[in-house]
Amino acid sequence: MTISMPPLSPERETGLRAPTQAEWDAMTPVERARAAAALPATVPNEELGTMDGQRHQRARDGFEGALLAHSASTERPMFVGGLLAVYFPGERRIQPDVFVVLGAEQAPRDSWVVSKEGRAPEFVLEILVLGHREKDLLDNVTRYAQRGIREYFVADFRQRRLRAWRLADPAIRIYTPIVPQLGRFHSTVLGLDLKLEGGRVRLYYGNAPLLEPDEIAERLRDDLNDEQMRHQDTLERAADAEAAQQAAEAAQQAAEAAQQAAEAAQQAAEAAQQAAEAAQQAAEAARQVAEERAHAEAKARVDAEAELARLRELVARMKPA
């Protein structure tokens, strides 16, 4: 099934037109620079219409950030822009919420002039919250197809739907709706799947969701908190280990002091034993001396009694009869 839309109403076609490709090719480099600089890079307030507020900004910024991070990690060059004036040859500007140009350098630009860059956007995402539904869901389906933009996605947050179209044949430039698979819309330009999740346009690489900058920041904060907790736990473990080491050293010192006290007690006991043995030897020597003295005294007494008896006998012999 294809969709063919009527031409845009004149009141919606405003602003300066870019030079046609033939006009651009005929210009000198200086003339091209002047022509590109003359094209307005911003949209006047009267053309902006209803502003979609922070929900629109967050969804747009999150999608752009996730896509840029994926491009950097996969080293797949692409320019991801948003809210920049885009000029196709001979056309008035368009200003998509997000557009992607494959193979282009991600360098700062004030606008995207297709003739100057040599490349045109191949993917566009419009985020619809409070804005013009007719512009995003009707006019742009014709406008972007006519300009050869390969894929066009609309994140309709009011109806909580994601809509998508693709050029089945770039030569015909009529969009064909993209049919979702398991709730996801596949982008052949990005090589990714898209799905509405809450207030986000979630990108999937295979089955892996791509994190948006605020989610990456939150994960980094969680990782930092985990690392700080691990560091604190390490410090506490180190402090406990140091305290245990100090306790072990104190216990070792106490054991050494107890060993020294035991050795001193052993030495004192040995000294007491030696003193007791010396006292016993002295007592034995005194006993022996006392026995020898008593024996000598007994012998001297016997000798004295014998001498006294001899003298008495001698005296008795000397008396006259």
PDB file of N, CA, C and O in Angstrom, residues 30-59:
ATOM      1  N   VAL A  30      33.188  31.606  -4.169  1.00  0.00           N
ATOM      2  CA  VAL A  30      32.795  32.779  -3.395  1.00  0.00           C
ATOM      3  C   VAL A  30      31.285  32.987  -3.467  1.00  0.00           C
ATOM      4  O   VAL A  30      30.621  33.277  -2.463  1.00  0.00           O
ATOM      5  N   GLU A  31      30.718  32.800  -4.658  1.00  0.00           N
ATOM      6  CA  GLU A  31      29.274  32.971  -4.821  1.00  0.00           C
ATOM      7  C   GLU A  31      28.511  31.899  -4.039  1.00  0.00           C
ATOM      8  O   GLU A  31      27.454  32.181  -3.460  1.00  0.00           O
ATOM      9  N   ARG A  32      29.044  30.696  -4.012  1.00  0.00           N
ATOM     10  CA  ARG A  32      28.385  29.639  -3.243  1.00  0.00           C
ATOM     11  C   ARG A  32      28.381  29.961  -1.754  1.00  0.00           C
ATOM     12  O   ARG A  32      27.373  29.758  -1.055  1.00  0.00           O
ATOM     13  N   ALA A  33      29.517  30.456  -1.253  1.00  0.00           N
ATOM     14  CA  ALA A  33      29.591  30.814   0.160  1.00  0.00           C
ATOM     15  C   ALA A  33      28.593  31.915   0.495  1.00  0.00           C
ATOM     16  O   ALA A  33      27.915  31.866   1.534  1.00  0.00           O
ATOM     17  N   ARG A  34      28.473  32.900  -0.401  1.00  0.00           N
ATOM     18  CA  ARG A  34      27.517  33.982  -0.160  1.00  0.00           C
ATOM     19  C   ARG A  34      26.086  33.465  -0.213  1.00  0.00           C
ATOM     20  O   ARG A  34      25.234  33.854   0.614  1.00  0.00           O
ATOM     21  N   ALA A  35      25.813  32.582  -1.167  1.00  0.00           N
ATOM     22  CA  ALA A  35      24.459  32.056  -1.306  1.00  0.00           C
ATOM     23  C   ALA A  35      24.067  31.229  -0.081  1.00  0.00           C
ATOM     24  O   ALA A  35      22.935  31.337   0.424  1.00  0.00           O
ATOM     25  N   ALA A  36      24.992  30.413   0.435  1.00  0.00           N
ATOM     26  CA  ALA A  36      24.703  29.608   1.621  1.00  0.00           C
ATOM     27  C   ALA A  36      24.511  30.490   2.841  1.00  0.00           C
ATOM     28  O   ALA A  36      23.624  30.243   3.675  1.00  0.00           O
ATOM     29  N   ALA A  37      25.347  31.545   2.973  1.00  0.00           N
ATOM     30  CA  ALA A  37      25.230  32.440   4.130  1.00  0.00           C
ATOM     31  C   ALA A  37      23.947  33.246   4.096  1.00  0.00           C
ATOM     32  O   ALA A  37      23.438  33.666   5.146  1.00  0.00           O
ATOM     33  N   ALA A  38      23.399  33.469   2.896  1.00  0.00           N
ATOM     34  CA  ALA A  38      22.172  34.263   2.777  1.00  0.00           C
ATOM     35  C   ALA A  38      20.937  33.485   3.183  1.00  0.00           C
ATOM     36  O   ALA A  38      19.873  34.084   3.424  1.00  0.00           O
ATOM     37  N   LEU A  39      21.037  32.169   3.269  1.00  0.00           N
ATOM     38  CA  LEU A  39      19.878  31.358   3.645  1.00  0.00           C
ATOM     39  C   LEU A  39      19.709  31.399   5.159  1.00  0.00           C
ATOM     40  O   LEU A  39      20.634  31.071   5.900  1.00  0.00           O
ATOM     41  N   PRO A  40      18.538  31.786   5.674  1.00  0.00           N
ATOM     42  CA  PRO A  40      18.336  31.867   7.131  1.00  0.00           C
ATOM     43  C   PRO A  40      18.570  30.517   7.813  1.00  0.00           C
ATOM     44  O   PRO A  40      18.141  29.480   7.311  1.00  0.00           O
ATOM     45  N   ALA A  41      19.248  30.569   8.941  1.00  0.00           N
ATOM     46  CA  ALA A  41      19.540  29.331   9.690  1.00  0.00           C
ATOM     47  C   ALA A  41      18.489  29.036  10.742  1.00  0.00           C
ATOM     48  O   ALA A  41      18.463  27.946  11.294  1.00  0.00           O
ATOM     49  N   THR A  42      17.615  30.000  11.035  1.00  0.00           N
ATOM     50  CA  THR A  42      16.592  29.804  12.061  1.00  0.00           C
ATOM     51  C   THR A  42      15.219  30.094  11.472  1.00  0.00           C
ATOM     52  O   THR A  42      15.088  30.731  10.421  1.00  0.00           O
ATOM     53  N   VAL A  43      14.201  29.631  12.177  1.00  0.00           N
ATOM     54  CA  VAL A  43      12.816  29.845  11.762  1.00  0.00           C
ATOM     55  C   VAL A  43      12.228  30.988  12.581  1.00  0.00           C
ATOM     56  O   VAL A  43      12.352  30.978  13.817  1.00  0.00           O
ATOM     57  N   PRO A  44      11.625  31.966  11.941  1.00  0.00           N
ATOM     58  CA  PRO A  44      11.010  33.063  12.717  1.00  0.00           C
ATOM     59  C   PRO A  44       9.934  32.535  13.652  1.00  0.00           C
ATOM     60  O   PRO A  44       9.311  31.505  13.409  1.00  0.00           O
ATOM     61  N   ASN A  45       9.697  33.297  14.738  1.00  0.00           N
ATOM     62  CA  ASN A  45       8.722  32.874  15.740  1.00  0.00           C
ATOM     63  C   ASN A  45       7.331  32.687  15.147  1.00  0.00           C
ATOM     64  O   ASN A  45       6.585  31.789  15.563  1.00  0.00           O
ATOM     65  N   GLU A  46       6.972  33.523  14.172  1.00  0.00           N
ATOM     66  CA  GLU A  46       5.622  33.408  13.615  1.00  0.00           C
ATOM     67  C   GLU A  46       5.440  32.112  12.822  1.00  0.00           C
ATOM     68  O   GLU A  46       4.321  31.703  12.551  1.00  0.00           O
ATOM     69  N   GLU A  47       6.538  31.461  12.446  1.00  0.00           N
ATOM     70  CA  GLU A  47       6.425  30.211  11.718  1.00  0.00           C
ATOM     71  C   GLU A  47       6.535  29.001  12.632  1.00  0.00           C
ATOM     72  O   GLU A  47       6.287  27.877  12.204  1.00  0.00           O
ATOM     73  N   LEU A  48       6.928  29.198  13.877  1.00  0.00           N
ATOM     74  CA  LEU A  48       7.132  28.064  14.767  1.00  0.00           C
ATOM     75  C   LEU A  48       5.819  27.430  15.207  1.00  0.00           C
ATOM     76  O   LEU A  48       5.733  26.220  15.392  1.00  0.00           O
ATOM     77  N   GLY A  49       4.784  28.256  15.381  1.00  0.00           N
ATOM     78  CA  GLY A  49       3.503  27.710  15.810  1.00  0.00           C
ATOM     79  C   GLY A  49       3.568  27.257  17.254  1.00  0.00           C
ATOM     80  O   GLY A  49       4.275  27.819  18.090  1.00  0.00           O
ATOM     81  N   THR A  50       2.795  26.189  17.567  1.00  0.00           N
ATOM     82  CA  THR A  50       2.711  25.690  18.936  1.00  0.00           C
ATOM     83  C   THR A  50       4.022  25.045  19.348  1.00  0.00           C
ATOM     84  O   THR A  50       4.564  24.208  18.636  1.00  0.00           O
ATOM     85  N   MET A  51       4.534  25.432  20.513  1.00  0.00           N
ATOM     86  CA  MET A  51       5.751  24.824  21.050  1.00  0.00           C
ATOM     87  C   MET A  51       5.365  23.603  21.873  1.00  0.00           C
ATOM     88  O   MET A  51       4.326  23.586  22.535  1.00  0.00           O
ATOM     89  N   ASP A  52       6.199  22.568  21.795  1.00  0.00           N
ATOM     90  CA  ASP A  52       5.851  21.299  22.433  1.00  0.00           C
ATOM     91  C   ASP A  52       6.429  21.139  23.828  1.00  0.00           C
ATOM     92  O   ASP A  52       6.198  20.133  24.474  1.00  0.00           O
ATOM     93  N   GLY A  53       7.178  22.088  24.317  1.00  0.00           N
ATOM     94  CA  GLY A  53       7.609  22.068  25.706  1.00  0.00           C
ATOM     95  C   GLY A  53       8.718  21.071  26.010  1.00  0.00           C
ATOM     96  O   GLY A  53       9.400  20.544  25.126  1.00  0.00           O
ATOM     97  N   GLN A  54       8.867  20.803  27.315  1.00  0.00           N
ATOM     98  CA  GLN A  54       9.992  19.994  27.771  1.00  0.00           C
ATOM     99  C   GLN A  54       9.882  18.537  27.355  1.00  0.00           C
ATOM    100  O   GLN A  54      10.899  17.882  27.120  1.00  0.00           O
ATOM    101  N   ARG A  55       8.686  17.978  27.285  1.00  0.00           N
ATOM    102  CA  ARG A  55       8.563  16.582  26.859  1.00  0.00           C
ATOM    103  C   ARG A  55       9.120  16.396  25.458  1.00  0.00           C
ATOM    104  O   ARG A  55       9.802  15.416  25.176  1.00  0.00           O
ATOM    105  N   HIS A  56       8.814  17.352  24.600  1.00  0.00           N
ATOM    106  CA  HIS A  56       9.341  17.325  23.235  1.00  0.00           C
ATOM    107  C   HIS A  56      10.860  17.435  23.251  1.00  0.00           C
ATOM    108  O   HIS A  56      11.570  16.653  22.590  1.00  0.00           O
ATOM    109  N   GLN A  57      11.377  18.384  24.036  1.00  0.00           N
ATOM    110  CA  GLN A  57      12.824  18.602  24.083  1.00  0.00           C
ATOM    111  C   GLN A  57      13.554  17.383  24.635  1.00  0.00           C
ATOM    112  O   GLN A  57      14.587  16.963  24.101  1.00  0.00           O
ATOM    113  N   ARG A  58      13.017  16.797  25.715  1.00  0.00           N
ATOM    114  CA  ARG A  58      13.685  15.654  26.322  1.00  0.00           C
ATOM    115  C   ARG A  58      13.691  14.447  25.398  1.00  0.00           C
ATOM    116  O   ARG A  58      14.693  13.731  25.291  1.00  0.00           O
ATOM    117  N   ALA A  59      12.568  14.215  24.737  1.00  0.00           N
ATOM    118  CA  ALA A  59      12.504  13.077  23.813  1.00  0.00           C
ATOM    119  C   ALA A  59      13.469  13.285  22.652  1.00  0.00           C
ATOM    120  O   ALA A  59      14.177  12.353  22.238  1.00  0.00           O
TER     121      ALA A  59
END
